[in-house]
Coordinates of C-alpha atoms and ligand atoms in Angstrom, one line a residue:
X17 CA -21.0 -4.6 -40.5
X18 CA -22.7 -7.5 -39.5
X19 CA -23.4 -6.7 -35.3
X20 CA -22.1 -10.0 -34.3
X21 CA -19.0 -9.6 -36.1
X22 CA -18.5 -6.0 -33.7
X23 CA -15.9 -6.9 -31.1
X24 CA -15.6 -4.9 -27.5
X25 CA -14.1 -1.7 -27.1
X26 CA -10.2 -1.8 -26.2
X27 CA -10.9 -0.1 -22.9
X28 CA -9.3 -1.5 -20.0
X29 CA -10.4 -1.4 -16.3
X30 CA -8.4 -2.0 -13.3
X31 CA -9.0 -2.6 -9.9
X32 CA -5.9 -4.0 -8.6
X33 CA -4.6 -3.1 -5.2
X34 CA -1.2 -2.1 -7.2
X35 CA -0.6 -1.0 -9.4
X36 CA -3.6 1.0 -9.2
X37 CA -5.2 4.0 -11.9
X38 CA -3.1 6.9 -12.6
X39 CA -5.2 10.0 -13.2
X40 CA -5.0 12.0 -16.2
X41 CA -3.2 15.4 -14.8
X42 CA -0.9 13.0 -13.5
X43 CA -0.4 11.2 -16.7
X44 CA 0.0 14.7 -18.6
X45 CA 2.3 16.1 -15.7
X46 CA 4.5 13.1 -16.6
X47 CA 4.6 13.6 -20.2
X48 CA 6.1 17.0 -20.8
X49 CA 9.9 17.0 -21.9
X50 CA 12.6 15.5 -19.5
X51 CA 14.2 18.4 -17.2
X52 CA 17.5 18.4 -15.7
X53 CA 17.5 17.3 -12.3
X54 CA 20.8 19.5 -11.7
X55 CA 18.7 22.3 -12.6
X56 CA 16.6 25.4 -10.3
X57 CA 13.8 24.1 -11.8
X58 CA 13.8 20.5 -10.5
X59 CA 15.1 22.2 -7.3
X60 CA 11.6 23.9 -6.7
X61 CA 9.5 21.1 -8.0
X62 CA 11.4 18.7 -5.6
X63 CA 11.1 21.6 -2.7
X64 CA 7.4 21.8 -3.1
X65 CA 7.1 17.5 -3.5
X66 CA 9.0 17.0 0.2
X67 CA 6.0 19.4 1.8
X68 CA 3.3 17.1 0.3
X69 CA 5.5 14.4 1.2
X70 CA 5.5 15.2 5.0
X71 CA 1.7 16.1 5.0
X72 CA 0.6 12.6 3.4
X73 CA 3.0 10.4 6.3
X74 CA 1.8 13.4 8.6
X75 CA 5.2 13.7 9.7
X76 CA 7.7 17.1 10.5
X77 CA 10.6 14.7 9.4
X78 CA 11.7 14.3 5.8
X79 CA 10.7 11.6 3.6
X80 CA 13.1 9.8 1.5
X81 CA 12.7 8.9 -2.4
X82 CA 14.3 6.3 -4.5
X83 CA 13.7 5.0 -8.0
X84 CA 13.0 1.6 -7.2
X85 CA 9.6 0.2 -6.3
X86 CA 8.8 -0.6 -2.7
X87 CA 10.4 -3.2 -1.6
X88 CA 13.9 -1.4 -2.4
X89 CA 12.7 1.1 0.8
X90 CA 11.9 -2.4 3.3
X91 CA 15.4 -3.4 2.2
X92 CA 16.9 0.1 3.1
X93 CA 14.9 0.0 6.1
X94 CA 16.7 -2.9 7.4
X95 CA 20.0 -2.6 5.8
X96 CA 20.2 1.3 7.6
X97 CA 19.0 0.5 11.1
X98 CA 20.2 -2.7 11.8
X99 CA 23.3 -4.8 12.2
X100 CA 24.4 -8.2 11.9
X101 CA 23.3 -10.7 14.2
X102 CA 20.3 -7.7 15.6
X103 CA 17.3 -9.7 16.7
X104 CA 13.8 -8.7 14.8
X105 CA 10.5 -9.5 15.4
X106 CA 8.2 -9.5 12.2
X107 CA 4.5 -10.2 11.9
X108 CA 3.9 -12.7 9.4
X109 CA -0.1 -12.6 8.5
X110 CA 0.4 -13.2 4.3
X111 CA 2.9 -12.5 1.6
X112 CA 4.4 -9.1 2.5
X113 CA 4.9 -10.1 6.0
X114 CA 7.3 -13.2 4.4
X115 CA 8.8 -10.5 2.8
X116 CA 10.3 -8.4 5.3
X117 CA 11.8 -12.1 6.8
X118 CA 13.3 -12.7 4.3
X119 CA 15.0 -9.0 4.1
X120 CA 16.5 -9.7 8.2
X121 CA 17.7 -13.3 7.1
X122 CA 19.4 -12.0 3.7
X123 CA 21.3 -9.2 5.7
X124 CA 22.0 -11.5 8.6
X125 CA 19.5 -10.1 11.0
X126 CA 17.4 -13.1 13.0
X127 CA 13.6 -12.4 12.5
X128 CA 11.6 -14.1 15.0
X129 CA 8.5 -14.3 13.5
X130 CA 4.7 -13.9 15.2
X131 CA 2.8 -15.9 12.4
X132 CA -0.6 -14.6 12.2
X133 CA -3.4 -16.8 9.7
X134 CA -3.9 -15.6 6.6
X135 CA -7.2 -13.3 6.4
X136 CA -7.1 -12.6 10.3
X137 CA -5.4 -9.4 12.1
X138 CA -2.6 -9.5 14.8
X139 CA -3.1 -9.3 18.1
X140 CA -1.1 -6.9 19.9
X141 CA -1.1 -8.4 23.3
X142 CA 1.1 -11.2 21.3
X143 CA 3.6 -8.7 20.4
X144 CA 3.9 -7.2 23.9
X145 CA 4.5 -10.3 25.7
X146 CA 7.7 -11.0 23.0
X147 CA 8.9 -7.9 23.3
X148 CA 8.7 -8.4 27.7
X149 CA 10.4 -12.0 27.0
X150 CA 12.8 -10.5 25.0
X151 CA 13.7 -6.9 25.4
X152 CA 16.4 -7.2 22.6
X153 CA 14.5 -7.4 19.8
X154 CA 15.5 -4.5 18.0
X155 CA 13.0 -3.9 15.3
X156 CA 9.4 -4.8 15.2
X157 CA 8.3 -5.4 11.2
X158 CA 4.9 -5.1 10.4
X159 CA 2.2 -4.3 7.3
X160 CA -0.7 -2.2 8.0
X161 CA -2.7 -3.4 5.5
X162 CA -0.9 -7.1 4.5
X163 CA -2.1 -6.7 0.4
X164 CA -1.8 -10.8 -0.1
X165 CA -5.1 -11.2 2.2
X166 CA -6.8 -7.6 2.3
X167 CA -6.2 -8.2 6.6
X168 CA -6.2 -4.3 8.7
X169 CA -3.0 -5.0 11.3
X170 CA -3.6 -2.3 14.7
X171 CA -0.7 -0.4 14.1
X172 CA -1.8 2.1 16.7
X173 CA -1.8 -0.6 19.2
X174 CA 1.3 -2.2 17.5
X175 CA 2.8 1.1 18.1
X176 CA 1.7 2.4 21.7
X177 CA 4.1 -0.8 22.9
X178 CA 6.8 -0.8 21.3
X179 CA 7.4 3.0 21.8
X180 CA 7.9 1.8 25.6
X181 CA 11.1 0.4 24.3
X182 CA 14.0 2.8 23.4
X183 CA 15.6 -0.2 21.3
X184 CA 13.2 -1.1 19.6
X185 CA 12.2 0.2 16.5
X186 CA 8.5 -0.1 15.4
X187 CA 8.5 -0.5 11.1
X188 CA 5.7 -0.7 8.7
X189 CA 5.1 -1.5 5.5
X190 CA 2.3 1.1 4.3
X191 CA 2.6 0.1 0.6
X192 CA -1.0 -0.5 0.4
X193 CA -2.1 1.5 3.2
X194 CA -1.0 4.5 3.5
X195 CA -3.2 7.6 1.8
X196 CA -5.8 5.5 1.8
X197 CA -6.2 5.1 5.4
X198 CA -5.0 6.9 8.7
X199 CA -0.9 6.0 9.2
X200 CA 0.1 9.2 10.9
X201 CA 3.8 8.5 11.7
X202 CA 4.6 11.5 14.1
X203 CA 1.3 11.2 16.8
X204 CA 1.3 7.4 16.3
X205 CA 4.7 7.3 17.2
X206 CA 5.8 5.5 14.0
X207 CA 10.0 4.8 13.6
X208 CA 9.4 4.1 10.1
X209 CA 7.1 4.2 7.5
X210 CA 8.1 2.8 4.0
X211 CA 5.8 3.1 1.3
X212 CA 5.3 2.3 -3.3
X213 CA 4.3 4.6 -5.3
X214 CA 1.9 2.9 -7.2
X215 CA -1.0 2.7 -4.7
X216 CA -3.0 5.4 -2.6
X217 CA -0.7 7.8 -4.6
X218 CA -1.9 7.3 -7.7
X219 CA 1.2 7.2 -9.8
X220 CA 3.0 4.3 -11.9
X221 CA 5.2 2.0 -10.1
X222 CA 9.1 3.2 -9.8
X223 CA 9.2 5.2 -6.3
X224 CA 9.6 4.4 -3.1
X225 CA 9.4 6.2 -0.1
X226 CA 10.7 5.4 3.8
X227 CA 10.4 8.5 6.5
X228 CA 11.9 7.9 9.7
X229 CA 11.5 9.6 13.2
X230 CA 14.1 11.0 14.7
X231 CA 14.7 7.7 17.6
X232 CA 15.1 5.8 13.8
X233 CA 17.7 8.2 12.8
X234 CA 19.5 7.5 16.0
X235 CA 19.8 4.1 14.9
X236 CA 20.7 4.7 11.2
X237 CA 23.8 6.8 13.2
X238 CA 24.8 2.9 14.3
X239 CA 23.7 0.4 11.6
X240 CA 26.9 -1.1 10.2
X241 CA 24.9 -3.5 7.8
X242 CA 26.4 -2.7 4.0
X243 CA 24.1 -0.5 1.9
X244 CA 25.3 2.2 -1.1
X245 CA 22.3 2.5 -3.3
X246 CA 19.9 2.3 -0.4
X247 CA 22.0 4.8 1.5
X248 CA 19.5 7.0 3.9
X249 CA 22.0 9.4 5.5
X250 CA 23.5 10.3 2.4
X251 CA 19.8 10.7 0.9
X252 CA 18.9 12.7 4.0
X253 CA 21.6 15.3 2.8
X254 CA 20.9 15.4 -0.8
X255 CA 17.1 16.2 -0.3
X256 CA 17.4 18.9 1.9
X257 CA 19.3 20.5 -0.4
X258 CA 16.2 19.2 -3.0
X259 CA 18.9 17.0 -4.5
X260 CA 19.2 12.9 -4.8
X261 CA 22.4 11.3 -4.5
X262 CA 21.6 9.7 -8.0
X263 CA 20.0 10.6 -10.8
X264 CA 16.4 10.5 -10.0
X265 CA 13.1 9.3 -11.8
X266 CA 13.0 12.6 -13.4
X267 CA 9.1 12.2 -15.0
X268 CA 7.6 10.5 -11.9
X269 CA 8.7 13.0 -9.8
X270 CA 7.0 15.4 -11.8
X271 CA 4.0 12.8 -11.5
X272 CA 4.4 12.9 -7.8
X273 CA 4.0 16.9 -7.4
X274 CA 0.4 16.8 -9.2
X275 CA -0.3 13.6 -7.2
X276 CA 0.5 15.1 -4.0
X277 CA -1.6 18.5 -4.9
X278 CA -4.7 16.3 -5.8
X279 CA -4.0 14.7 -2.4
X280 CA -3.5 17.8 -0.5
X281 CA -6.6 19.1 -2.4
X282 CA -9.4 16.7 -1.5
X283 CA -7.4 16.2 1.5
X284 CA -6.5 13.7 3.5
X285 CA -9.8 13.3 5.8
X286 CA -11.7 13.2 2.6
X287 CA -9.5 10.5 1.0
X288 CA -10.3 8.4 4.3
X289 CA -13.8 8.6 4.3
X290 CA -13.5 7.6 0.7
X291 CA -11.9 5.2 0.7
X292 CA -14.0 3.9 4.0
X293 CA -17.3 4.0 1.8
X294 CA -15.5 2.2 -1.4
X295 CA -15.1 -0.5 1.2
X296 CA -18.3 -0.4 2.7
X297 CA -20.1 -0.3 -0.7
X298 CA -17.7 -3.5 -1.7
X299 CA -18.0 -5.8 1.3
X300 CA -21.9 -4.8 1.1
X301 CA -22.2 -6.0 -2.3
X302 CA -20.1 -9.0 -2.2
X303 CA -22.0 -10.0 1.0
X304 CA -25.7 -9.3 -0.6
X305 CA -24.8 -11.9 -3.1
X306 CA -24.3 -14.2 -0.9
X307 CA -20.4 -14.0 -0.9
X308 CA -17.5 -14.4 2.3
X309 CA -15.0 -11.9 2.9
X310 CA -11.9 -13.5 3.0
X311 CA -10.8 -11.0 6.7
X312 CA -14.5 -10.9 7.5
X313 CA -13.0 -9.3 10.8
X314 CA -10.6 -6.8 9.6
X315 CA -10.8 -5.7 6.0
X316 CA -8.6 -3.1 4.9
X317 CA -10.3 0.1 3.2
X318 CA -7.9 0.0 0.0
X319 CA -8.9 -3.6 -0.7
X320 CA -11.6 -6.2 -0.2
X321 CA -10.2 -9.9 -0.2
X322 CA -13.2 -12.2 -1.6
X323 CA -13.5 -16.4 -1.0
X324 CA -14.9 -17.6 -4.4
X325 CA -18.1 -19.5 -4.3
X326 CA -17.9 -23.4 -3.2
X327 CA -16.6 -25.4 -6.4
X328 CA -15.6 -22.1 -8.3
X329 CA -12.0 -21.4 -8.9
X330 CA -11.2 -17.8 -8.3
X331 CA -8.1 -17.8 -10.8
X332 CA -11.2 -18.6 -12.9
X333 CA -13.1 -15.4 -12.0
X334 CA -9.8 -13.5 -12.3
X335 CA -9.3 -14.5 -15.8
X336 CA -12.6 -14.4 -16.7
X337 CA -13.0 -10.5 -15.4
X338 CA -9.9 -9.7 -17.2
X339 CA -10.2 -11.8 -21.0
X340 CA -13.8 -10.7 -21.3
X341 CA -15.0 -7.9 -19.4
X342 CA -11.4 -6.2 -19.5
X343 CA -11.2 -5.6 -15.9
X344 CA -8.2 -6.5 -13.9
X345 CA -8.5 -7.7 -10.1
X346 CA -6.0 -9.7 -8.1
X347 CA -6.2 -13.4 -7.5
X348 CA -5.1 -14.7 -4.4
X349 CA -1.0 -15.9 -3.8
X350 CA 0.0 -18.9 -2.3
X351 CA -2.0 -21.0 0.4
X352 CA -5.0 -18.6 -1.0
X353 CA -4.3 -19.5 -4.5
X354 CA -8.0 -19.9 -6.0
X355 CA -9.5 -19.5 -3.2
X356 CA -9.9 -15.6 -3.0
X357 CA -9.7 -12.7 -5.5
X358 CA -8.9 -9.3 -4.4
X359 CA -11.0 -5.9 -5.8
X360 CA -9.3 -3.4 -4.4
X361 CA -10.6 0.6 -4.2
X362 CA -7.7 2.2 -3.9
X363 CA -6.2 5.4 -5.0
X364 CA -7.6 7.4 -8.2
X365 CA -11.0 5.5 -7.8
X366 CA -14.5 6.3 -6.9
X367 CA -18.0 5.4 -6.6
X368 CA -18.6 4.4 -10.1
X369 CA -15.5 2.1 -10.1
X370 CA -17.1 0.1 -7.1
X371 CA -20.5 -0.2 -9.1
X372 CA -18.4 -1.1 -12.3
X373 CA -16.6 -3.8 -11.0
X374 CA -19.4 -5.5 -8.8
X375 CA -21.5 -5.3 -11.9
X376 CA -18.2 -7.2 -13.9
X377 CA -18.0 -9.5 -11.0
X378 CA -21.7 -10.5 -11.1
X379 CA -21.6 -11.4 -14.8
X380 CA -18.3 -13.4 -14.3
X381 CA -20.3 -15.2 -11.6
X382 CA -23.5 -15.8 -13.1
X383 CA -21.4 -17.1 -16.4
X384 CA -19.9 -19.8 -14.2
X385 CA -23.3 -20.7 -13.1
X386 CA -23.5 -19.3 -9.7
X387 CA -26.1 -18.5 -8.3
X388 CA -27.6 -15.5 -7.2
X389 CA -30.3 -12.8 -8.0
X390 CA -28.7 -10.5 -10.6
X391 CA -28.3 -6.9 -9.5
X392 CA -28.5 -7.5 -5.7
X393 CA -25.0 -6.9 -5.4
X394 CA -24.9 -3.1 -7.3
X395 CA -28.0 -2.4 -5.5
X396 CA -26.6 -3.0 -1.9
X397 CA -23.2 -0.7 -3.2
X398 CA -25.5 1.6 -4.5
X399 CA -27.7 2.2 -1.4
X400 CA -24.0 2.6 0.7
X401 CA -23.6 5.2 -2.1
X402 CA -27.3 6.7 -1.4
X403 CA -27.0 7.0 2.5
X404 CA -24.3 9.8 2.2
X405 CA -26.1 13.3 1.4
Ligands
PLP19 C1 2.0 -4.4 1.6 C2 3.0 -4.5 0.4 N1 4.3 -4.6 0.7 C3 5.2 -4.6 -0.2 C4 4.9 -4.6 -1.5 C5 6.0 -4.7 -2.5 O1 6.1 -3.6 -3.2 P1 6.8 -3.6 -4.7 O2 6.2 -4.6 -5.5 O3 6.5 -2.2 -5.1 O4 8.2 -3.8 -4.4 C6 3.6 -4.5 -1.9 C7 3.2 -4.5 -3.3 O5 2.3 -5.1 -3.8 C8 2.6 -4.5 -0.9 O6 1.3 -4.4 -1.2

């Protein structure tokens, strides 16, 4: 054959903040033959997935599942803790923070929203002095990591005032965030954590988690908003008898108890520090060729958010990463529409990923004639790589 005739490999990259690479034992785990989830067997595979389950939201509490993919647990969030006409107070920093308004106004709950710019954090001070002007906000609706912009939110902070108010809730959206950075919902005094399946835990999309502390569960006792599929008391029963009310994703589940014991085996300090060097090694190489982060201030660990070069469309970069160098990344949504793209490290990736896709975005860059001295960018990941022992 002619060598100019030879066309690329079909291999695929991705580097998406969700969904995000599903490892092999996981893919295998999910390929044997369908069980029945009436069955002893499920039973002890579901008994052993609601102990990695609490040790990844590092709560004692349990943690619900549903098939559905995340945004069916923000729903159930506010459909089973709030009533009509309950005031809400969400943070609105990108995307996913529009998202949980729009949740409170379909069920009839008023959101009042603290609108943070996109790429920048929130500060909590502004959340304290709503919450002191209004002590009947009964929910406070955040992201930890807000995905659209790649923006860290304090949730600590967040957290430490609104547990000075027995009713108020404090709620967040750790789709992107949580096993890939510190969320711990008992000592942080989380109400509720809600979380996807196909991010830090490393699994296709079609799960969704929410785990609630016990001052939630007091208010789940007095919601009145209509739910049935999304119903967390009854769920609450069914799993601790390692049951679902419905039938469940049988082959994700099975997905989900290797996930959890690669999780519970590097552990979840390790994953942190991981994931903190991915980021480290990104924003370094992004910066060495001469590139801005788009939340220079507060970039997430799972995700770096990247402002294209002057005069370079970044829906252009995107494409161009994923037509010819077979590597998916995110573009950016909205008022950041090709302005950013988003390379995220999260979940079943590692050092050679990061080099991999700096490498792919330098050729992209250099192809649209920006420019730069080749290799800077994979030399400053690789020396972030170098400094650990
Ligand atoms: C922070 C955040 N919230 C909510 C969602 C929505 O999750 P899903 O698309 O699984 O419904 C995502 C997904 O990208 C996300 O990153």
């Amino acid at each position: 054959m002619n060598p100019t005739e030879s066309k690329k490999m079909d291999k695929e990259y991705l580097l998406a903040p969700g969904p995000t690479p599903v490892p092999p034992e996981v893919l295998l785990a999910m390929a044997g033959p369908i069980i029945h989830h009436r069955a002893p067997v499920y039973e002890q595979i579901l008994s052993e997935v609601r102990e990695g389950l609490k040790y990844l939201f590092q709560t004692k509490n349990e943690v619900l599942i549903f098939a559905a993919s995340g945004t069916g647990a923000m729903e159930g969030t506010v459909t089973n803790t709030l009533c009509a006409g309950d005031k809400a107070l969400v943070v609105e920093g990108g995307k996913f923070g529009e998202r949980w308004t729009g949740i409170c106004r379909a069920f009839g709950v008023n959101p009042r929203t603290v609108p943070v710019p996109w790429g920048r954090s929130v500060d909590p001070g502004e959340i304290a002095g709503v919450l002191e002007q209004d002590p009947e906000i009964k929910a406070v609706f955040t992201q930890a990591t807000e995905t659209s912009t790649g923006a860290l939110f304090p949730i600590r902070e967040i957290a430490a005032v609104v547990s000075r108010y027995p009713g108020t809730l404090m709620v967040v959206d750790g789709i992107s965030h949580l096993g890939a950075q510190e969320l711990p919902l008992d000592e942080w005094k989380l109400d509720v954590v809600v979380c996807g399946s196909q991010k830090a835990l490393m699994l296709p999309p079609g799960l969704a988690f929410a785990a609630l502390s016990d001052k939630a569960w007091g208010f789940v006792e007095r919601s009145t908003l209509p739910k049935y599929y999304f119903n967390f008391q009854k769920e609450l029963k069914n799993i601790a008898k390692n049951q679902s009310a419905y039938t469940p994703a049988i082959s994700l589940i099975l997905g989900l108890a290797q996930s959890l014991r690669m999780i519970r085996k590097e552990g979840l300090e390790n994953i942190f520090a991981r994931h903190a060097r991915l980021a480290r090694a990104t924003r370094s190489a992004m910066k060495a060729i001469g590139l801005a982060l788009y939340a220079p201030e507060a970039g997430a660990d799972s995700m770096t958010a990247v402002l294209a070069p002057p005069g370079i469309d970044g829906q252009k970069i995107v494409k161009i990463l994923r037509e010819k160098h077979r590597l998916t990344v995110a573009g950016g949504q909205d008022q950041a529409k090709g302005k950013i793209f988003r390379l995220a490290h999260l979940g079943f990736v590692d050092t050679f990923d990061v080099i991999m896709g700096v490498a792919a975005v330098e050729m992209t860059l250099k192809e649209l004639g920006y420019a730069f001295e080749s290799g800077k960018g994979v030399k400053a990941a690789m020396e972030i790589f170098m400094e650990e022992k």
